[in-house]
Every structure is written in C-alpha cells, then in structure tokens.
Amino acid sequence: GSGAIMTSAVYYPTTNKLYVFGGEDAVSAQNFNDTRIYDVASNTWSAGAPMPDVRSFAVSGYNPGNGKIYVVSGYNTGTVDSAQDTTWEYDPVANSWAVKAPIPHAVGGAGAAIINGHMYVAGGRDGTNTVINLCYDYNIAANSWTTCSNLPFANNVPGSGVASGRFFEFGG
C-alpha cells in the first residue's frame, strides 16, 4: 500500500500519531486494507491491524468522547459502483476494528466531521455515479444513523472540517 492515493487520515492527539487508512494504487486501481501509523515525534511509520475490507475515498474522524476513530463508506474497487455502506470503529489502544451500523446511503468522497459525539457525513458520489447532496448524522453512543439537512447543492470530494462547533464543507 505504499504510495496509495485516496486514503483517509485521522490525527490521534492522545499519542501524537496520524492514522492513514486504505487507499488505492493509482495505476492498477487495486484498493488496500492497510492501517498505517505515523509517529510524529519519532518520524517513523508502523503497521496497525488491517481494516475489515479494502477501501478508498472513505471518510474518517476521531471522537474524543470515547477515544475511537470512525471510518465510513468509500469504495472497495477502483470504480464508483462499488460504493460501500460500512461504518467501522477503530480502537487505537487495542489496535482492533469493530463493525457498526451501516450508513443509509453508500457513498465515496463525502465530507465529514465529528462534533459532540456525532459524525456528520455529507455529499460525495454514490454507486450510481451520482454526485449527491445528502447528509447523515451518526450518533456514536447510540450506534444509529439519521438524516440531516441536505447540502445546498451536490458536492463531491469537498474539503470539510469543524469551526465553532459547526460542520463546514467547501470546494469539491
């Protein structure tokens, strides 16, 4: 998986490490299930437990409330018709994966943010090759998904983040 594109990365502040999940080979479009861990302080890489399946264009985030990382949706081949509805929970302490409730609409290339125990996933491209404006709210403690207000317009591979406790999605 070295040189993978379309990975998903999460900073884990507890240990000052960056977790990089999955991705695909730019030439062959082969997808990977690698968990790569970058230690910022020592400038070294190590391998974590493999993901439950190969994945590219997934979204991910760190939930400080329970110390876990969430990796949602994405593709498991080099084509968009392979959009997946998976929600995975990664425990950086135990170095283990758990399968959680699936997102209602499989998508790749969405924007995402975790705010107050909720992971918001919006936009992206679904398995029909349609760029969507849908928004979903994952309640981490309840392990359940609900819909949230649609984006004003469909958006694929946007920038996203949190500011002042609000989810922002831009570009794309």
Coordinates of C-alpha atoms in Angstrom, one line a residue:
G1 CA 0.0 0.0 0.0
S2 CA 2.9 2.4 -0.1
G3 CA 2.2 5.3 -2.5
A4 CA -1.5 4.8 -2.1
I5 CA -3.9 7.6 -3.2
M6 CA -7.4 8.4 -1.9
T7 CA -6.6 7.2 1.6
S8 CA -8.4 8.6 4.7
A9 CA -6.3 10.0 7.5
V10 CA -7.0 10.9 11.2
Y11 CA -4.8 12.6 13.7
Y12 CA -4.9 10.9 17.1
P13 CA -3.9 13.6 19.7
T14 CA -3.5 11.2 22.6
T15 CA -0.3 9.7 21.2
N16 CA 0.6 12.4 18.6
K17 CA 0.1 9.9 15.8
L18 CA -1.5 10.0 12.4
Y19 CA -3.5 7.0 11.2
V20 CA -3.8 6.5 7.4
F21 CA -6.5 4.1 6.2
G22 CA -6.8 2.1 3.0
G23 CA -6.3 3.9 -0.4
E24 CA -5.7 2.6 -3.9
D25 CA -2.9 2.2 -6.4
A26 CA -3.1 5.0 -9.0
V27 CA -2.1 2.7 -11.8
S28 CA -3.9 -0.6 -11.1
A29 CA -6.8 0.8 -9.1
Q30 CA -6.3 -2.0 -6.6
N31 CA -7.7 -1.0 -3.2
F32 CA -5.9 -1.6 0.1
N33 CA -6.9 -2.5 3.7
D34 CA -3.8 -1.1 5.3
T35 CA -3.7 0.8 8.6
R36 CA -0.5 2.9 8.5
I37 CA 0.5 4.7 11.7
Y38 CA 2.8 7.7 11.6
D39 CA 4.5 8.7 14.8
V40 CA 5.1 12.5 14.6
A41 CA 7.6 12.6 17.4
S42 CA 9.9 9.9 16.1
N43 CA 9.2 10.4 12.4
T44 CA 8.5 6.7 11.9
W45 CA 5.8 4.5 10.3
S46 CA 4.4 1.3 11.6
A47 CA 1.5 -1.0 10.6
G48 CA -1.8 -1.3 12.5
A49 CA -4.4 -4.0 12.3
P50 CA -5.7 -4.4 8.8
M51 CA -9.1 -2.9 8.0
P52 CA -12.1 -5.3 7.7
D53 CA -12.0 -4.8 3.9
V54 CA -10.2 -2.8 1.3
R55 CA -11.3 0.9 1.0
S56 CA -10.6 4.1 -0.9
F57 CA -12.4 7.5 -0.8
A58 CA -13.7 6.7 2.8
V59 CA -14.3 9.4 5.4
S60 CA -12.9 9.2 8.9
G61 CA -12.7 11.1 12.1
Y62 CA -11.6 10.9 15.8
N63 CA -14.2 11.0 18.6
P64 CA -12.6 12.4 21.7
G65 CA -15.6 11.3 23.8
N66 CA -14.6 7.6 23.6
G67 CA -11.1 7.8 22.1
K68 CA -12.1 5.8 18.9
I69 CA -11.7 6.5 15.2
Y70 CA -14.5 6.0 12.7
V71 CA -14.1 5.1 9.0
V72 CA -17.2 5.3 6.9
S73 CA -18.3 4.3 3.4
G74 CA -15.9 4.6 0.4
Y75 CA -15.2 2.3 -2.5
N76 CA -13.7 -1.2 -2.4
T77 CA -12.7 -1.3 -6.1
G78 CA -11.4 1.4 -8.5
T79 CA -14.9 2.2 -9.7
V80 CA -17.8 4.2 -8.1
D81 CA -20.3 1.4 -8.5
S82 CA -18.5 -0.3 -5.6
A83 CA -19.7 2.3 -3.0
Q84 CA -20.0 0.7 0.4
D85 CA -22.3 1.5 3.4
T86 CA -19.9 0.3 6.1
T87 CA -19.2 2.1 9.4
W88 CA -16.1 0.8 11.2
E89 CA -14.8 1.7 14.6
Y90 CA -11.1 1.5 15.1
D91 CA -9.7 1.4 18.7
P92 CA -6.1 2.8 18.6
V93 CA -5.4 1.4 22.1
A94 CA -6.4 -2.1 21.4
N95 CA -5.5 -1.9 17.7
S96 CA -8.7 -3.5 16.7
W97 CA -11.7 -3.0 14.5
A98 CA -15.5 -3.3 15.1
V99 CA -18.3 -3.2 12.6
K100 CA -21.0 -0.6 13.4
A101 CA -24.4 0.3 12.0
P102 CA -24.2 0.9 8.2
I103 CA -24.8 4.4 6.8
P104 CA -28.2 4.6 5.0
H105 CA -26.7 5.6 1.6
A106 CA -23.4 4.2 0.4
V107 CA -21.1 6.9 -0.8
G108 CA -17.5 7.7 -1.6
G109 CA -15.7 11.0 -1.5
A110 CA -18.0 12.6 1.1
G111 CA -17.1 15.3 3.6
A112 CA -17.2 14.5 7.3
A113 CA -16.8 15.9 10.8
I114 CA -17.2 14.7 14.3
I115 CA -18.9 17.1 16.7
N116 CA -20.1 16.3 20.3
G117 CA -20.4 12.5 19.7
H118 CA -22.0 12.8 16.3
M119 CA -20.3 12.1 12.9
Y120 CA -21.7 14.1 10.1
V121 CA -21.2 12.7 6.5
A122 CA -22.4 14.8 3.6
G123 CA -22.1 14.8 -0.2
G124 CA -19.9 12.6 -2.3
R125 CA -20.6 10.2 -5.2
D126 CA -22.8 7.1 -4.8
G127 CA -22.9 3.8 -6.6
T128 CA -25.0 5.1 -9.5
N129 CA -22.2 7.7 -10.3
T130 CA -24.4 10.5 -9.0
V131 CA -22.9 13.4 -7.0
I132 CA -25.3 13.8 -4.0
N133 CA -26.3 16.5 -1.5
L134 CA -27.4 14.1 1.2
C135 CA -26.4 14.5 4.8
Y136 CA -26.3 11.8 7.5
D137 CA -25.8 12.1 11.3
Y138 CA -24.1 9.1 13.1
N139 CA -24.9 9.1 16.8
I140 CA -21.8 7.3 18.1
A141 CA -23.1 6.3 21.5
A142 CA -26.4 5.0 20.1
N143 CA -24.7 3.4 17.0
S144 CA -27.5 4.8 14.8
W145 CA -27.8 7.0 11.7
T146 CA -30.4 9.7 10.9
T147 CA -30.7 12.1 8.1
C148 CA -29.8 15.8 8.5
S149 CA -30.4 18.8 6.3
N150 CA -29.3 18.3 2.7
L151 CA -26.4 20.4 1.4
P152 CA -27.5 23.4 -0.6
F153 CA -26.1 21.6 -3.7
A154 CA -24.5 18.3 -4.6
N155 CA -20.7 18.2 -3.8
N156 CA -18.0 15.6 -4.4
V157 CA -14.6 15.3 -2.6
P158 CA -15.0 18.6 -0.7
G159 CA -12.9 20.0 2.0
S160 CA -14.6 19.7 5.4
G161 CA -14.0 20.5 9.0
V162 CA -15.3 21.9 12.2
A163 CA -15.2 25.6 13.4
S164 CA -17.0 27.0 16.4
G165 CA -18.8 23.7 16.9
R166 CA -20.3 23.7 13.3
F167 CA -19.7 21.4 10.4
F168 CA -18.3 23.2 7.3
E169 CA -18.0 21.7 3.8
F170 CA -16.3 23.7 1.0
G171 CA -14.9 23.3 -2.5
G172 CA -15.2 20.0 -4.2

